[in-house]
Amino acid sequence: MSSESRPEREREREPRNGPEEQPPPGTGADAQATAPEAEREPAEPESGSESEPDAERKPESAPGPEPGPEAAPDSAPDPSPQPEAPVYADRCYRSPGALAGGVLLLLLGLWLGTDALINGDNHTRLTAVFGLVLAVPLVVAFTLRPAVYAGRQRMRVRNPFRTITVPWGSVEAVRAGYSSEVVADGTKYQLWSIPVSLRARKRAARRTERAERAAARGGAAVAAAPARPMGLFGLGGVPGGDDVGERRAPSDQAIDELRGLAADNGKDPAAQGEVTVRWAYEIAAPALAGAVALAVLLAMG
């Protein structure tokens, strides 16, 4: 039994010690066990490995088109902007005499009204109050309120009871006869703040004539010398170097400036439009209320 079993054992061991025949790939239990792992390897590539697909690396490494001169924006900002034209305030024309007279009248009314309120009886006090309500708006309207404002686009005329806005494009004439006025759209408007003084015109004419005679005599020393004040309160004078030339009254000078503004800005598109008129209800309403109250008080007394 031992002799027969030994050769059989040797024959059984020979295939184990010799070369084993490997089954072809894809067959057998090992292939079936490793097949799921082989299928999962392409689906889960390691990060940073060299087996990444080329399609994923091309967008990163492919250089984009270089911008040429045609790709520059057409609306590039100008590095050197042009400076804007300076904007000046409107010129204002007012009467110094009217301002001084209005202040004096208001002070006088305040003094009389205060005295009546302190020392008067009831009827006198009511009369003083209603009189001030009537008088103060009228004094302000005719002395402090009138003014002419002239800008680049329009002229604003502020008269006692209304304000007229006149664009330069609608101005037909600016003139000064016995009164200053502007004609726009066929309508004439008075300029209360530029009163015409015949005495000022005569005085300016005399000074112009005196300066012309001094220049005609050829007195270089007289022309170069400063004017010497003379006359009442020093209002007269001997013409000097600055007095040579034509002299004009203040009202005529203001009218000349307004004419120049109308001629320079009349064709400007921003200076076109219609004449507008606004009534000064803030002046008319108190004056009317004071007049009615004063009339009723005097009728009852």
Short mmCIF file of N, CA, C and O in Angstrom, two decimals, residues 26 34 42 53 80 103 107 128 137-138 158 168 174 178 183-184 196 201 205 207 215-216 258 263 266 275:
data_model
loop_
_atom_site.label_atom_id
_atom_site.label_comp_id
_atom_site.label_asym_id
_atom_site.label_seq_id
_atom_site.Cartn_x
_atom_site.Cartn_y
_atom_site.Cartn_z
N GLY A 26 -9.51 37.18 -19.23
CA GLY A 26 -10.95 37.36 -19.40
C GLY A 26 -11.74 36.14 -19.08
O GLY A 26 -12.96 36.12 -19.29
N THR A 34 -11.84 40.48 -10.79
CA THR A 34 -11.14 41.75 -11.04
C THR A 34 -11.83 42.62 -12.07
O THR A 34 -11.42 43.75 -12.30
N PRO A 42 -11.19 53.69 -14.76
CA PRO A 42 -11.33 54.89 -15.60
C PRO A 42 -12.34 55.87 -15.05
O PRO A 42 -12.23 57.06 -15.28
N PRO A 53 -7.63 63.05 -19.42
CA PRO A 53 -7.86 63.17 -20.87
C PRO A 53 -7.34 64.49 -21.40
O PRO A 53 -7.30 65.49 -20.72
N SER A 80 -7.94 114.58 -21.86
CA SER A 80 -7.82 116.01 -21.60
C SER A 80 -9.16 116.69 -21.88
O SER A 80 -9.41 117.15 -22.99
N VAL A 103 -35.46 153.59 2.52
CA VAL A 103 -35.01 153.33 3.89
C VAL A 103 -35.43 154.47 4.82
O VAL A 103 -35.92 154.24 5.94
N LEU A 107 -38.04 154.18 8.06
CA LEU A 107 -37.66 154.61 9.41
C LEU A 107 -38.63 155.66 9.96
O LEU A 107 -38.99 155.63 11.14
N ALA A 128 -53.08 153.78 13.21
CA ALA A 128 -51.64 153.64 12.94
C ALA A 128 -51.30 152.26 12.41
O ALA A 128 -50.51 152.11 11.46
N PRO A 137 -46.02 148.14 2.43
CA PRO A 137 -45.89 147.46 1.14
C PRO A 137 -45.73 148.42 -0.04
O PRO A 137 -44.98 148.13 -0.98
N LEU A 138 -46.41 149.57 0.02
CA LEU A 138 -46.29 150.51 -1.09
C LEU A 138 -44.90 151.14 -1.14
O LEU A 138 -44.32 151.33 -2.22
N ARG A 158 -37.98 143.63 -12.58
CA ARG A 158 -38.82 143.59 -11.38
C ARG A 158 -39.35 144.99 -11.11
O ARG A 158 -38.64 145.86 -10.61
N TRP A 168 -33.51 137.23 -24.36
CA TRP A 168 -32.84 138.17 -25.27
C TRP A 168 -33.30 137.99 -26.71
O TRP A 168 -33.28 138.93 -27.50
N VAL A 174 -34.23 148.39 -26.77
CA VAL A 174 -34.02 148.90 -25.41
C VAL A 174 -33.67 150.38 -25.56
O VAL A 174 -32.66 150.73 -26.17
N TYR A 178 -37.75 159.75 -22.15
CA TYR A 178 -38.08 160.34 -20.85
C TYR A 178 -38.18 159.27 -19.77
O TYR A 178 -38.29 159.59 -18.59
N VAL A 183 -38.79 146.91 -25.35
CA VAL A 183 -39.87 146.48 -26.24
C VAL A 183 -39.61 145.03 -26.61
O VAL A 183 -38.56 144.71 -27.19
N ALA A 184 -40.55 144.14 -26.30
CA ALA A 184 -40.41 142.71 -26.57
C ALA A 184 -41.75 142.16 -27.02
O ALA A 184 -42.78 142.41 -26.35
N VAL A 196 -34.62 157.92 -15.70
CA VAL A 196 -33.92 158.87 -16.57
C VAL A 196 -33.89 160.23 -15.86
O VAL A 196 -34.93 160.74 -15.43
N ARG A 201 -28.09 164.06 -17.53
CA ARG A 201 -27.69 164.16 -18.94
C ARG A 201 -27.03 165.51 -19.24
O ARG A 201 -26.00 165.57 -19.92
N ALA A 205 -23.21 166.15 -20.38
CA ALA A 205 -22.91 166.89 -21.61
C ALA A 205 -21.95 168.05 -21.33
O ALA A 205 -21.03 168.33 -22.13
N ARG A 207 -19.68 168.21 -18.93
CA ARG A 207 -18.35 167.67 -18.66
C ARG A 207 -17.68 167.22 -19.95
O ARG A 207 -16.46 167.39 -20.13
N ALA A 215 -8.90 169.54 -24.37
CA ALA A 215 -8.07 168.79 -25.29
C ALA A 215 -7.76 169.59 -26.55
O ALA A 215 -6.69 169.45 -27.14
N ALA A 216 -8.72 170.43 -27.00
CA ALA A 216 -8.48 171.24 -28.20
C ALA A 216 -7.43 172.31 -27.97
O ALA A 216 -6.72 172.72 -28.89
N LEU A 258 -27.30 147.11 -21.66
CA LEU A 258 -28.40 146.19 -21.97
C LEU A 258 -28.52 145.98 -23.48
O LEU A 258 -28.81 144.86 -23.94
N ALA A 263 -27.69 142.37 -28.15
CA ALA A 263 -27.08 142.12 -29.45
C ALA A 263 -26.16 140.90 -29.43
O ALA A 263 -26.09 140.15 -30.42
N GLY A 266 -28.68 137.63 -28.48
CA GLY A 266 -30.00 137.50 -29.09
C GLY A 266 -30.17 136.27 -29.95
O GLY A 266 -31.27 135.73 -30.08
N VAL A 275 -42.11 135.95 -23.52
CA VAL A 275 -42.10 136.85 -22.37
C VAL A 275 -43.12 136.34 -21.36
O VAL A 275 -44.27 136.02 -21.71
#
